[in-house]
Every structure is written in C-alpha cells, then in structure tokens.
Short mmCIF file of C-alpha atoms and ligand atoms in Angstrom, two decimals:
data_model
loop_
_atom_site.label_atom_id
_atom_site.label_comp_id
_atom_site.label_asym_id
_atom_site.label_seq_id
_atom_site.Cartn_x
_atom_site.Cartn_y
_atom_site.Cartn_z
CA MET A 1 0.11 0.17 -0.01
CA LYS A 2 2.63 2.46 1.19
CA ASN A 3 5.07 1.81 -1.54
CA LYS A 4 1.71 2.13 -4.50
CA PHE A 5 0.99 5.65 -2.79
CA GLY A 6 4.75 6.49 -3.31
CA LEU A 7 4.51 5.86 -7.09
CA THR A 8 1.71 7.12 -7.95
CA ALA A 9 2.93 10.09 -5.99
CA ILE A 10 6.10 10.09 -8.02
CA LEU A 11 3.99 9.27 -11.41
CA ALA A 12 1.91 12.48 -10.34
CA PHE A 13 4.68 14.33 -9.87
CA VAL A 14 6.53 13.46 -13.32
CA LEU A 15 3.31 14.17 -15.35
CA LEU A 16 3.00 18.12 -13.28
CA GLN A 17 6.55 18.41 -14.23
CA SER A 18 6.31 17.86 -18.04
CA ALA A 19 3.27 19.73 -18.11
CA CYS A 20 5.06 22.93 -16.44
CA THR A 21 7.97 22.21 -18.44
CA GLN A 22 7.67 24.92 -21.72
CA LYS A 23 7.58 23.55 -25.06
CA THR A 24 10.73 24.55 -27.39
CA PRO A 25 8.56 27.66 -29.29
CA THR A 26 8.97 27.04 -33.13
CA ASP A 27 6.21 29.82 -34.29
CA LEU A 28 7.90 32.97 -34.47
CA SER A 29 4.62 34.72 -35.57
CA LYS A 30 2.83 33.48 -32.22
CA THR A 31 5.07 36.08 -30.04
CA ALA A 32 3.62 38.75 -28.49
CA PHE A 33 5.48 41.67 -29.70
CA ILE A 34 5.16 45.37 -28.74
CA PRO A 35 5.25 47.37 -30.78
CA ASN A 36 4.24 45.59 -33.52
CA PRO A 37 7.14 44.55 -36.05
CA VAL A 38 6.36 45.49 -40.24
CA SER A 39 6.54 41.94 -40.84
CA ILE A 40 7.23 38.46 -39.45
CA GLU A 41 8.07 35.32 -41.36
CA ALA A 42 8.09 32.02 -39.27
CA THR A 43 10.53 29.28 -40.57
CA GLY A 44 9.52 26.76 -37.89
CA HIS A 45 12.43 25.68 -36.11
CA SER A 46 14.18 27.06 -32.72
CA PHE A 47 17.54 28.19 -31.50
CA GLU A 48 18.60 27.54 -28.29
CA LEU A 49 20.62 30.02 -26.62
CA ASN A 50 23.23 28.69 -23.46
CA ALA A 51 26.33 29.82 -21.95
CA SER A 52 28.82 28.88 -24.57
CA ALA A 53 27.32 31.16 -27.11
CA VAL A 54 29.21 34.18 -28.44
CA ILE A 55 27.73 37.66 -29.25
CA TYR A 56 30.02 39.18 -32.39
CA TYR A 57 29.84 42.05 -33.83
CA GLU A 58 31.20 43.19 -37.26
CA GLU A 59 35.10 44.35 -36.64
CA GLY A 60 35.47 48.36 -37.09
CA ALA A 61 31.93 48.80 -36.97
CA GLU A 62 31.59 51.64 -34.45
CA GLY A 63 28.82 51.36 -31.82
CA LEU A 64 28.02 47.98 -32.22
CA GLN A 65 30.75 46.86 -29.27
CA LEU A 66 28.24 48.84 -26.66
CA ILE A 67 25.24 46.97 -28.22
CA ALA A 68 27.14 43.78 -27.96
CA ASP A 69 27.53 44.21 -24.28
CA TYR A 70 24.04 45.55 -23.74
CA LEU A 71 22.79 42.10 -24.89
CA SER A 72 25.28 40.57 -22.95
CA SER A 73 24.15 41.95 -19.42
CA GLU A 74 20.15 41.96 -20.21
CA ILE A 75 21.04 38.22 -20.76
CA ASN A 76 23.03 37.99 -17.96
CA ARG A 77 20.14 39.71 -15.75
CA ILE A 78 17.35 37.55 -17.28
CA SER A 79 19.47 34.01 -16.95
CA GLY A 80 22.43 34.60 -14.68
CA MET A 81 24.60 33.28 -18.12
CA SER A 82 27.38 35.10 -18.76
CA LEU A 83 27.94 36.04 -22.92
CA LYS A 84 31.25 36.79 -24.53
CA ALA A 85 30.98 39.46 -26.49
CA GLU A 86 33.67 39.69 -29.43
CA PRO A 87 34.58 41.27 -32.87
CA THR A 88 34.74 39.47 -36.19
CA ALA A 89 35.92 40.24 -39.60
CA GLU A 90 33.75 37.39 -40.62
CA THR A 91 30.05 36.42 -40.54
CA PRO A 92 30.04 33.28 -37.85
CA LYS A 93 28.67 30.10 -38.04
CA ASN A 94 26.78 29.86 -35.05
CA GLY A 95 26.11 32.68 -31.70
CA ILE A 96 24.62 35.99 -32.27
CA TYR A 97 25.83 38.44 -34.93
CA PHE A 98 25.73 41.98 -35.27
CA THR A 99 26.40 43.55 -38.56
CA LEU A 100 26.32 47.32 -40.05
CA ALA A 101 25.01 47.19 -43.85
CA ASN A 102 23.77 50.41 -45.83
CA GLU A 103 22.01 48.65 -48.30
CA ASP A 104 18.57 48.68 -47.29
CA GLN A 105 17.04 52.45 -47.55
CA GLU A 106 13.44 51.59 -46.05
CA LEU A 107 15.23 50.61 -42.84
CA ALA A 108 16.52 53.64 -42.51
CA SER A 109 18.80 54.80 -39.30
CA GLU A 110 16.76 52.62 -36.68
CA GLY A 111 14.91 49.89 -38.84
CA TYR A 112 16.64 46.62 -38.58
CA GLU A 113 16.41 42.93 -39.87
CA LEU A 114 16.51 40.44 -37.23
CA THR A 115 16.81 36.28 -38.90
CA ILE A 116 16.92 33.64 -36.14
CA GLY A 117 18.03 30.70 -37.51
CA LYS A 118 19.52 27.21 -35.83
CA LYS A 119 22.42 27.73 -35.20
CA LEU A 120 22.83 31.95 -35.70
CA ILE A 121 20.95 34.87 -34.97
CA ALA A 122 21.71 37.62 -36.62
CA ILE A 123 21.08 41.66 -36.70
CA LYS A 124 21.55 44.07 -39.61
CA ALA A 125 21.11 47.53 -39.66
CA ASN A 126 22.07 50.34 -41.31
CA ALA A 127 23.12 52.27 -38.26
CA VAL A 128 23.43 51.62 -34.74
CA PRO A 129 19.96 52.19 -33.32
CA GLY A 130 18.55 49.76 -35.87
CA CYS A 131 20.49 47.03 -34.13
CA PHE A 132 19.23 48.48 -30.57
CA TYR A 133 15.87 47.93 -31.24
CA GLY A 134 17.06 44.31 -32.97
CA VAL A 135 18.22 43.48 -29.59
CA GLN A 136 14.70 44.98 -28.07
CA THR A 137 13.15 42.42 -30.54
CA LEU A 138 14.94 39.81 -29.25
CA LEU A 139 14.82 40.04 -26.05
CA GLN A 140 11.10 40.28 -26.09
CA MET A 141 11.09 36.61 -27.18
CA LEU A 142 12.79 35.33 -24.17
CA PRO A 143 11.09 35.34 -20.50
CA ALA A 144 12.04 38.75 -18.23
CA LYS A 145 13.54 36.23 -15.92
CA THR A 146 14.60 32.87 -15.50
CA GLU A 147 15.43 30.22 -13.11
CA ALA A 148 19.30 30.08 -13.52
CA GLY A 149 20.61 27.26 -15.51
CA GLN A 150 17.46 27.04 -17.76
CA ALA A 151 18.04 27.23 -21.39
CA LEU A 152 16.98 30.10 -23.64
CA GLU A 153 14.96 28.87 -26.95
CA LEU A 154 14.12 31.31 -29.87
CA ALA A 155 11.77 30.19 -32.61
CA SER A 156 13.19 30.85 -35.70
CA GLY A 157 12.08 33.51 -38.65
CA VAL A 158 12.99 36.83 -39.82
CA ILE A 159 11.66 40.16 -38.82
CA ARG A 160 12.00 43.39 -40.50
CA ASP A 161 10.72 46.79 -39.16
CA PHE A 162 11.35 50.11 -38.93
CA PRO A 163 9.26 52.64 -36.92
CA GLU A 164 6.59 54.91 -38.23
CA PHE A 165 7.83 58.22 -36.53
CA GLY A 166 11.12 59.49 -35.70
CA TYR A 167 10.35 61.23 -32.68
CA ARG A 168 8.94 58.42 -29.86
CA GLY A 169 8.71 59.38 -26.55
CA ALA A 170 7.67 60.25 -22.92
CA MET A 171 8.03 63.15 -20.44
CA LEU A 172 8.92 62.77 -16.92
CA ASP A 173 7.76 65.79 -14.33
CA VAL A 174 10.90 65.86 -12.31
CA SER A 175 9.69 69.51 -10.54
CA ARG A 176 6.19 68.86 -8.89
CA HIS A 177 7.98 65.88 -7.20
CA PHE A 178 11.80 65.03 -7.74
CA PHE A 179 12.89 61.83 -8.86
CA ASN A 180 16.52 60.88 -7.85
CA VAL A 181 18.92 59.51 -10.53
CA GLU A 182 18.25 55.86 -10.13
CA GLU A 183 14.58 56.18 -10.52
CA VAL A 184 14.96 58.61 -13.75
CA LYS A 185 17.25 55.42 -15.01
CA GLN A 186 14.76 52.77 -14.25
CA PHE A 187 12.16 54.99 -16.11
CA ILE A 188 14.77 55.08 -19.07
CA ASP A 189 15.00 51.30 -19.26
CA PHE A 190 10.80 51.21 -19.60
CA LEU A 191 11.39 53.60 -23.02
CA ALA A 192 14.20 51.45 -24.11
CA MET A 193 12.28 48.06 -23.75
CA TYR A 194 9.66 49.50 -25.75
CA LYS A 195 11.73 51.41 -28.89
CA MET A 196 11.12 54.75 -27.36
CA ASN A 197 13.92 57.58 -27.95
CA ALA A 198 13.05 60.47 -26.49
CA LEU A 199 13.11 61.75 -22.94
CA HIS A 200 11.67 64.79 -22.29
CA LEU A 201 12.69 66.03 -18.18
CA HIS A 202 10.30 69.10 -17.00
CA LEU A 203 12.93 70.26 -15.06
CA SER A 204 11.88 73.52 -13.85
CA ASP A 205 8.22 74.46 -12.25
CA ASP A 206 6.79 76.61 -9.94
CA GLN A 207 7.37 73.87 -7.35
CA GLY A 208 11.19 73.35 -7.71
CA TRP A 209 14.20 73.80 -9.99
CA ARG A 210 16.28 70.39 -10.76
CA ILE A 211 19.14 71.27 -12.44
CA GLU A 212 22.05 72.51 -10.98
CA ILE A 213 22.91 76.15 -13.22
CA LYS A 214 26.71 77.27 -11.86
CA SER A 215 26.19 80.61 -12.73
CA TRP A 216 22.78 80.95 -10.61
CA PRO A 217 23.70 78.60 -7.23
CA LYS A 218 20.47 79.55 -5.65
CA LEU A 219 18.20 78.19 -8.16
CA THR A 220 18.60 74.62 -6.75
CA GLU A 221 19.74 76.11 -3.07
CA THR A 222 16.54 77.59 -2.59
CA GLY A 223 14.59 76.87 -5.46
CA GLY A 224 15.18 72.89 -5.33
CA SER A 225 14.45 72.65 -1.65
CA THR A 226 11.09 71.46 -1.59
CA GLU A 227 8.49 69.80 -3.63
CA VAL A 228 4.70 69.74 -3.69
CA GLY A 229 3.04 68.85 -0.06
CA GLY A 230 6.53 70.59 1.12
CA GLY A 231 9.27 66.93 0.81
CA GLU A 232 12.63 68.11 0.70
CA GLY A 233 12.81 68.13 -2.97
CA GLY A 234 15.98 67.82 -4.22
CA PHE A 235 18.02 68.29 -7.90
CA TYR A 236 20.79 67.11 -10.38
CA THR A 237 24.18 68.16 -10.18
CA GLN A 238 25.69 68.78 -13.75
CA GLU A 239 27.54 65.39 -13.39
CA GLN A 240 24.38 63.75 -12.46
CA TYR A 241 22.45 65.30 -15.40
CA ALA A 242 25.58 64.22 -17.19
CA GLU A 243 25.18 60.52 -16.02
CA LEU A 244 21.40 60.47 -17.48
CA VAL A 245 22.13 61.89 -20.56
CA ASN A 246 25.29 59.42 -20.99
CA TYR A 247 22.73 56.24 -18.98
CA ALA A 248 19.85 57.54 -21.90
CA ALA A 249 22.13 57.54 -25.35
CA GLU A 250 23.63 53.78 -24.57
CA ARG A 251 19.80 52.97 -24.88
CA GLN A 252 19.39 55.21 -28.08
CA ILE A 253 17.73 57.77 -26.05
CA THR A 254 17.81 61.56 -26.56
CA ILE A 255 17.35 64.02 -23.31
CA ILE A 256 15.17 67.02 -24.14
CA PRO A 257 15.76 69.32 -21.25
CA GLU A 258 12.92 71.68 -20.33
CA ILE A 259 13.11 75.00 -18.68
CA ASP A 260 9.26 75.91 -18.84
CA MET A 261 8.78 79.83 -18.80
CA PRO A 262 7.93 82.50 -18.52
CA GLY A 263 4.90 80.87 -16.41
CA HIS A 264 5.43 78.16 -14.10
CA THR A 265 8.68 79.68 -12.78
CA ASN A 266 8.07 80.46 -8.97
CA ALA A 267 10.73 78.11 -7.97
CA ALA A 268 13.08 80.43 -9.78
CA LEU A 269 11.24 83.66 -8.71
CA ALA A 270 12.00 82.60 -4.99
CA SER A 271 15.33 81.97 -5.71
CA TYR A 272 16.32 85.19 -7.26
CA ALA A 273 14.79 88.70 -6.41
CA GLU A 274 15.88 90.71 -9.45
CA LEU A 275 14.12 88.54 -11.45
CA ASN A 276 10.64 89.82 -10.04
CA CYS A 277 8.90 92.98 -11.63
CA ASP A 278 8.97 94.25 -8.11
CA GLY A 279 12.07 93.52 -7.28
CA LYS A 280 10.97 91.13 -4.18
CA ALA A 281 11.62 87.18 -4.05
CA THR A 282 8.10 85.31 -3.92
CA GLU A 283 7.92 82.57 -1.36
CA LEU A 284 8.55 78.94 -2.08
CA TYR A 285 5.50 77.48 -3.34
CA THR A 286 4.25 73.48 -2.82
CA GLY A 287 0.62 73.33 -4.28
CA THR A 288 -0.72 72.27 -7.36
CA LYS A 289 -2.32 75.52 -8.55
CA VAL A 290 -0.97 76.63 -11.92
CA GLY A 291 -0.68 79.75 -14.13
CA PHE A 292 0.15 82.27 -11.18
CA SER A 293 4.00 83.26 -12.07
CA THR A 294 5.62 85.04 -14.52
CA PHE A 295 9.02 86.26 -15.55
CA CYS A 296 9.42 90.01 -15.84
CA THR A 297 9.79 90.11 -19.51
CA ASP A 298 10.96 93.91 -19.60
CA LYS A 299 13.89 93.36 -17.25
CA GLU A 300 17.40 92.99 -19.32
CA ILE A 301 18.31 90.35 -16.41
CA THR A 302 15.90 87.94 -17.45
CA TYR A 303 17.39 87.49 -20.60
CA GLN A 304 21.06 87.36 -19.15
CA PHE A 305 19.06 85.03 -16.69
CA VAL A 306 17.79 82.93 -19.90
CA ASP A 307 21.00 83.09 -21.54
CA ASP A 308 22.98 82.03 -18.80
CA VAL A 309 20.75 78.82 -17.77
CA VAL A 310 20.12 77.74 -21.49
CA ARG A 311 24.13 78.25 -22.19
CA GLU A 312 24.63 75.72 -19.37
CA LEU A 313 22.52 73.27 -20.06
CA ALA A 314 22.86 72.89 -23.63
CA ALA A 315 26.44 72.47 -23.15
CA LEU A 316 25.51 69.46 -21.32
CA THR A 317 23.14 68.09 -23.55
CA PRO A 318 24.59 66.67 -27.16
CA GLY A 319 20.68 66.00 -28.05
CA PRO A 320 19.27 68.52 -30.79
CA TYR A 321 16.73 69.64 -28.68
CA PHE A 322 16.07 72.68 -26.10
CA HIS A 323 12.47 73.02 -24.44
CA ILE A 324 11.12 76.32 -23.40
CA GLY A 325 8.05 75.19 -22.00
CA GLY A 326 5.53 78.14 -22.52
CA ASP A 327 2.42 76.52 -21.31
CA GLU A 328 -0.41 78.30 -19.08
CA SER A 329 1.61 81.69 -18.85
CA HIS A 330 -1.82 83.12 -17.64
CA VAL A 331 -0.69 85.97 -15.99
CA THR A 332 1.97 87.43 -18.63
CA ALA A 333 0.39 89.94 -20.44
CA HIS A 334 0.11 88.47 -24.42
CA ASP A 335 2.24 90.89 -26.59
CA ASP A 336 5.08 90.43 -23.15
CA TYR A 337 4.60 86.50 -23.87
CA VAL A 338 5.13 87.31 -27.61
CA TYR A 339 8.40 89.57 -27.16
CA PHE A 340 9.71 86.72 -24.65
CA VAL A 341 9.18 83.92 -26.41
CA ASN A 342 10.57 85.72 -29.57
CA ARG A 343 13.61 86.55 -27.61
CA VAL A 344 14.01 83.42 -25.81
CA GLN A 345 14.05 81.30 -29.26
CA GLU A 346 17.06 83.12 -30.38
CA ILE A 347 18.74 82.22 -27.27
CA VAL A 348 18.19 78.53 -27.94
CA VAL A 349 19.19 79.00 -31.29
CA LYS A 350 22.65 80.94 -30.39
CA HIS A 351 23.22 78.01 -28.24
CA GLY A 352 23.08 75.52 -31.02
CA LYS A 353 19.38 73.92 -30.36
CA LYS A 354 16.36 73.56 -32.11
CA VAL A 355 13.53 75.33 -30.15
CA ILE A 356 10.67 72.92 -28.93
CA GLY A 357 7.60 74.49 -26.47
CA TRP A 358 3.99 73.38 -25.73
CA ASP A 359 1.44 74.65 -28.35
CA GLU A 360 1.01 78.34 -26.94
CA ILE A 361 4.32 79.46 -28.49
CA ALA A 362 2.58 79.29 -31.79
CA ASN A 363 1.45 82.73 -30.51
CA ALA A 364 5.04 84.27 -31.33
CA GLU A 365 6.96 84.11 -34.26
CA LEU A 366 8.52 80.97 -34.89
CA VAL A 367 12.07 80.48 -35.69
CA GLU A 368 13.02 77.73 -38.27
CA ASP A 369 12.69 74.61 -36.90
CA ALA A 370 10.58 74.74 -34.51
CA THR A 371 8.31 72.57 -32.73
CA VAL A 372 5.31 72.95 -31.39
CA GLN A 373 3.86 70.30 -28.91
CA PHE A 374 0.46 69.53 -28.64
CA TRP A 375 -0.98 69.17 -25.76
CA ALA A 376 -4.62 71.27 -25.74
CA ASP A 377 -5.40 73.54 -28.04
CA VAL A 378 -5.69 72.86 -31.62
CA GLU A 379 -5.83 76.51 -33.13
CA ASN A 380 -2.75 76.86 -31.56
CA THR A 381 -1.09 74.01 -32.98
CA THR A 382 -2.69 74.53 -36.42
CA MET A 383 -1.04 77.73 -36.18
CA GLY A 384 2.58 76.78 -35.36
CA VAL A 385 2.09 74.59 -38.51
CA GLU A 386 0.86 77.27 -40.84
CA LYS A 387 3.98 79.10 -39.36
CA GLY A 388 6.12 76.15 -40.75
CA ALA A 389 6.63 74.33 -36.95
CA LYS A 390 6.46 70.65 -36.64
CA VAL A 391 4.41 69.01 -34.24
CA ILE A 392 4.96 66.59 -31.50
CA MET A 393 1.37 64.97 -30.73
CA SER A 394 1.10 64.64 -26.92
CA PRO A 395 -3.18 65.47 -26.73
CA ALA A 396 -3.51 65.31 -22.94
CA ALA A 397 -6.85 63.33 -23.46
CA ARG A 398 -5.41 60.76 -24.98
CA ALA A 399 -1.37 60.69 -23.97
CA TYR A 400 -1.04 62.35 -20.62
CA LEU A 401 0.28 59.35 -18.39
CA ASP A 402 -0.65 61.46 -15.27
CA MET A 403 -4.60 61.32 -16.33
CA GLN A 404 -6.33 58.58 -14.21
CA TYR A 405 -7.43 55.28 -15.71
CA ASP A 406 -10.91 56.17 -14.56
CA SER A 407 -12.64 56.86 -11.24
CA THR A 408 -11.14 54.55 -8.97
CA THR A 409 -7.37 55.25 -9.62
CA GLN A 410 -5.40 56.07 -6.32
CA TYR A 411 -3.07 58.42 -8.21
CA GLY A 412 -3.41 61.03 -11.12
CA LEU A 413 -5.76 63.45 -12.01
CA HIS A 414 -8.60 63.95 -14.73
CA TRP A 415 -9.03 67.41 -15.90
CA ALA A 416 -8.84 65.95 -19.50
CA GLY A 417 -10.88 62.59 -18.93
CA TYR A 418 -10.25 59.35 -17.58
CA ILE A 419 -7.47 57.20 -19.93
CA GLU A 420 -8.41 53.60 -19.88
CA VAL A 421 -5.83 51.31 -21.43
CA ASP A 422 -8.06 51.27 -24.82
CA HIS A 423 -8.59 54.76 -25.07
CA GLY A 424 -4.97 55.85 -24.85
CA TYR A 425 -4.45 53.39 -27.66
CA THR A 426 -7.03 53.59 -30.24
CA TRP A 427 -6.00 57.02 -31.79
CA ASN A 428 -4.28 58.00 -34.75
CA PRO A 429 -1.34 61.05 -34.54
CA ALA A 430 -1.96 61.80 -38.42
CA THR A 431 -5.47 61.87 -38.00
CA LEU A 432 -6.14 63.27 -34.92
CA VAL A 433 -6.39 67.16 -35.32
CA PRO A 434 -7.90 68.04 -38.69
CA GLY A 435 -5.20 69.58 -41.02
CA ILE A 436 -2.27 68.23 -39.15
CA THR A 437 -0.99 65.27 -40.99
CA LYS A 438 1.86 63.01 -41.09
CA GLU A 439 3.89 65.29 -42.90
CA ASN A 440 3.43 67.73 -40.39
CA ILE A 441 4.32 65.31 -37.23
CA LEU A 442 7.63 64.72 -36.10
CA GLY A 443 6.25 61.99 -33.57
CA ILE A 444 4.30 61.08 -30.32
CA GLU A 445 5.00 61.94 -26.46
CA ALA A 446 3.30 60.81 -23.64
CA PRO A 447 3.87 63.27 -20.64
CA LEU A 448 3.97 62.06 -16.70
CA TRP A 449 3.09 65.09 -14.69
CA SER A 450 3.78 64.54 -10.88
CA GLU A 451 1.94 66.50 -8.65
CA THR A 452 0.30 63.41 -7.64
CA VAL A 453 3.01 61.31 -7.94
CA THR A 454 5.36 60.42 -5.72
CA ASN A 455 7.38 57.82 -6.03
CA ILE A 456 8.65 55.39 -9.01
CA ASN A 457 6.47 52.51 -7.51
CA GLU A 458 3.33 55.23 -8.18
CA VAL A 459 5.20 56.18 -11.85
CA GLU A 460 5.13 52.67 -12.71
CA PHE A 461 1.42 52.78 -11.81
CA MET A 462 0.55 55.10 -14.42
CA VAL A 463 2.84 54.17 -16.84
CA PHE A 464 2.42 50.54 -17.18
CA PRO A 465 0.37 49.36 -19.05
CA ARG A 466 -0.07 52.34 -20.98
CA LEU A 467 3.33 53.11 -22.03
CA PRO A 468 3.76 50.10 -24.48
CA GLY A 469 0.35 51.26 -26.16
CA TYR A 470 2.34 54.64 -26.92
CA ALA A 471 5.20 53.45 -28.02
CA GLU A 472 3.14 51.38 -30.70
CA ILE A 473 1.37 54.28 -31.58
CA GLY A 474 4.82 55.94 -32.59
CA TRP A 475 6.57 52.57 -33.81
CA THR A 476 3.36 50.93 -35.80
CA ALA A 477 1.73 51.83 -38.95
CA PRO A 478 -2.17 52.20 -38.10
CA GLU A 479 -2.98 49.22 -40.41
CA LYS A 480 -1.30 46.98 -38.29
CA ARG A 481 -2.97 48.14 -35.17
CA ASP A 482 -6.15 47.06 -33.73
CA TRP A 483 -7.19 47.05 -29.98
CA GLU A 484 -8.93 43.90 -30.08
CA GLU A 485 -5.40 42.17 -31.37
CA TYR A 486 -3.44 44.31 -29.13
CA LYS A 487 -4.96 43.87 -25.88
CA THR A 488 -3.71 39.98 -26.13
CA ARG A 489 -0.44 40.81 -26.82
CA LEU A 490 -0.52 43.33 -23.89
CA ALA A 491 -1.78 40.49 -21.84
CA LYS A 492 1.15 38.48 -22.47
CA HIS A 493 3.53 41.19 -21.11
CA GLY A 494 1.74 41.28 -17.96
CA PRO A 495 4.04 38.59 -16.63
CA ARG A 496 7.30 40.10 -17.88
CA PHE A 497 5.78 43.28 -15.96
CA SER A 498 5.47 41.30 -12.44
CA ASP A 499 9.18 39.35 -13.28
CA LEU A 500 10.55 42.59 -13.57
CA GLY A 501 8.90 44.05 -10.37
CA ILE A 502 6.41 46.58 -12.22
CA ASN A 503 3.64 47.58 -10.36
CA PHE A 504 1.27 48.18 -13.25
CA TYR A 505 -2.20 48.71 -13.75
CA ARG A 506 -4.27 45.55 -14.03
CA SER A 507 -6.87 46.80 -16.08
CA ALA A 508 -10.25 44.56 -16.77
CA LEU A 509 -10.26 45.38 -20.44
CA VAL A 510 -7.55 43.32 -20.58
CA PRO A 511 -7.19 39.18 -20.68
CA TRP A 512 -3.90 39.07 -18.46
CA GLU A 513 -1.48 35.57 -18.74
CA GLU A 514 -0.65 34.95 -15.18
C1 ACM B 1 0.62 71.28 -19.82
O1 ACM B 1 0.22 70.42 -19.15
N1 ACM B 1 0.32 72.04 -18.92
C2 ACM B 1 1.70 71.44 -20.90
#
C-alpha cells in the first residue's frame, strides 16, 4: 500500500513537471511583440541559446560593441549566463551576430532585420539604433527572468522592422515631485524596452528647480529645496545630469531638457529677487495651482538669466533640442509673452539647439526648425504648422500618463478625462487634428506630470500598461494596429511586468496572462 502510494505520487509529480515545462517555441508569429513589427516570417524551427554562445559584432563597425555588451548584460540579468562579446571580420556560423550594412534604404536609421536560424541569430541594420531595436525585439522573445541554468529557446524566422515616426517619447515631471538618478534610470529602461527614443525632462516649475546652474547657484539651493506637499525636493548636479544623458544615449534615447518659462517659474522667482518685476523674491510654493507666476519680461536681467541657463544646459545636452515650455502663462500679458518667447527662441538658437515649446508658443514668431508640442489647443497647433513648425503629438485627453484610468485610480488627475488602456491606444496621431497630417508630425510623446505621483512605484502604476501602447502608436503603422488584437499581445506582457517587479494597473479590459 505504502509503496503503491509512493509510486502514484512520483508519477503524478513527473506528469505535472512535464506539463509545466515549456515546449520549445517554433512559431515566431506567436510571439507577442510590442510594438508590432512591420513583418514577421516564421520558419518553423528553433534556436537554443546557452552559455557557450558568443555575441559577435562586425569588426570596425563603430558603436556595435556597446550594443553587444548591452545584450550580454541583459541576458545575464535574465538568466545568469555570461556570454562573451567579441569582434569578428567574418560572418560567424553560430551564436549571435551584429552587422551594419547600408544597403536597405527602407530600414533608414532605426530599422533592422533580425534573422533567427537554427544556429545563428543575425541582426543587421544601417545604423547602431537599428541594432539596438533588434536587441529589444530579441529580448521580447525571451522571458523577462528565468531560473539560472535554464536554456533559452527562440522560434526561428525573419523580422523586418522600422518605425512610423522618428520621435517616440515620454516626459517625466521631476519638478512637482523630485525623482532621483536611479529612478530616472528605471524610467529610461522602460522607454528602451519599447523602442522609445526621447526622454523629455521637465526640469523646472513653480514647485522646484531641479538642475544645477553654476552661474545661478541659488536656483537649486533655494528653488530645489522643496516639492509639492513640502517634501525636501532635490536636484541633479551637472555631473548627475551628464550621467543620465549617457545612460539614455547607451539606450539610443535623447534627453530633451525643459526649462518652463515665462510662467511656471515660481521656484526661480523665489530664488532670485531680481527676476521679479517688483524686485522681491516670492515665497516657495508647494501647492498644485498653475498659471500664477511669470518672469519679468521687460527686465534685461531676465534675458541674461535665460542666456546663462540655456548656455549651461545646452552644453551638457548632446541632443538637438531645448524645450522652452511656454504653457499656461496666464499672468503674462499677451504682447509680453510674444516678446519673451521671440527673444528666448533666439537664445536657444544661439546656443546651437532647436526650439520645442508647448502649443502656446505658436503665438510668437517661430524660428526655423521650431517644434510645437500639441497638448490642448488645436488653434495654436494649427497656427504653429502654418508658421512652418513641426508637431509633437501629446493630446492630454489621450496621451497624458497622469490622467487616471477611471474614477477609482488612486493617483493622478482627470481634468482631461479618464484614460483607460483602450482609450490611450485607439487614436491616430496623423488624423486626430484636422489639417495636421503625418508630414507635419515629428512623432508622439506621453507626458507624466507629477503633482500626485511621488515615487517610482506610483510612476510605474500610471505608466504601465499604457506606455507600451504609446510606443506602438509611435512605431507601428496605423494599418497594423487594432485594439482587439493588441490587448491579447499586451496581456502576454503582464508576466514580464511582474518578473521585472513593475507595479502595473491590471486593467479589466486586458485578458492578462499569469
Ligand atoms: C501642460 O499640461 N500644461 C503642458
């Protein structure tokens, strides 16, 4: 009796074990990629990745070593395996191989071709960003985390892929609540996972000034000393900002610094009395009202100040853009606003950067290469386009990551409405605003304002699972986007979020997989 029970138990255990062991994947078309790639051709085999595999990169191709090292460190994080990365002059027979070959115009600078054979995985692109995006696609074929020692298996086939828009971003407001360097790096990793390439940092507002400016030290000493709710705030030293720029660049992400002006400037006005028209410093502000502050637009010191800030920050920023804010300057007279924005644009151009501003800046004369960020006002945005500007699409009612999912969401606001996961996904940047077409649009950006969001855990809840949808809107052509199909792919990313320790909103609209 005892023996028989023992045998049954062993048999049951063995059966359970084999049921739990994943089958070798052989159908590439079943992988839930986000963003949806341009084309997937499944070839019905599989590739086994084990610890003896080498990650090769084409010898002499600048920038590929960084990509190979990144893949190696990601595979190490996932599985504990340590794969070597080395240059090679010839196409290897097995392993993983990165190569640059400028022979496929359609792939442009961000596209790639990923070929998974039985023995070799090859990632080919015209430029380094394409190889990086090929890596992100490859990583989505692996679990986000595995038991050490478990072989990693991938279905074979060919993926050809390139983005719909060149600008695919998110914004983090580090002013209302401050997020430290490690938290911003986590945010950057989230963007990288979904092939986003722009991080807009909202570095100043009424409640806090978050970037060290050596020629105006009180900005951070005073202006960086608090945040919404009266917490201790904080700021990035120039070295820390440079560290973030580098971390982002290694992930093919450009940082766009924003100094919001002439409104949203109380933190600066509290730091330096001379920036105020009455010569008196304001009190620090830790509430959440908007539209009450303004620089003094007819004082020369204001432009000396802006010149110093733009000069120091532009020198730390290798990317092409400088964001001048310009929104909600409700206490700046219209003519003063126009005069100010005109002068500030010239300062930005003088320091070698292209201007981005919220849609209100279209009321000024726009410099060549200016970009208007549509958040609220169709008339402003249309006027911007008529003045020759390009547009970044950030419609608050669709793309604001701080809007609540529904009336029960514990963080966030709802002044632009609730944004459930489907509502955030089901819009087309090229048709949302009549008269603003794909040719006018640089791309899309999903902003996260932080009046109500205080730490990375809360950031994650607002960002996931909407961020992958915004990434897909930016990357995937509208013909290849459909909510009913997308939600089943998104469902398969739930276990990835869990494995990565991401605190995400389990929307009832998504059939989450465990
Ligand atoms: C904004 O939401 N004030 C740009």
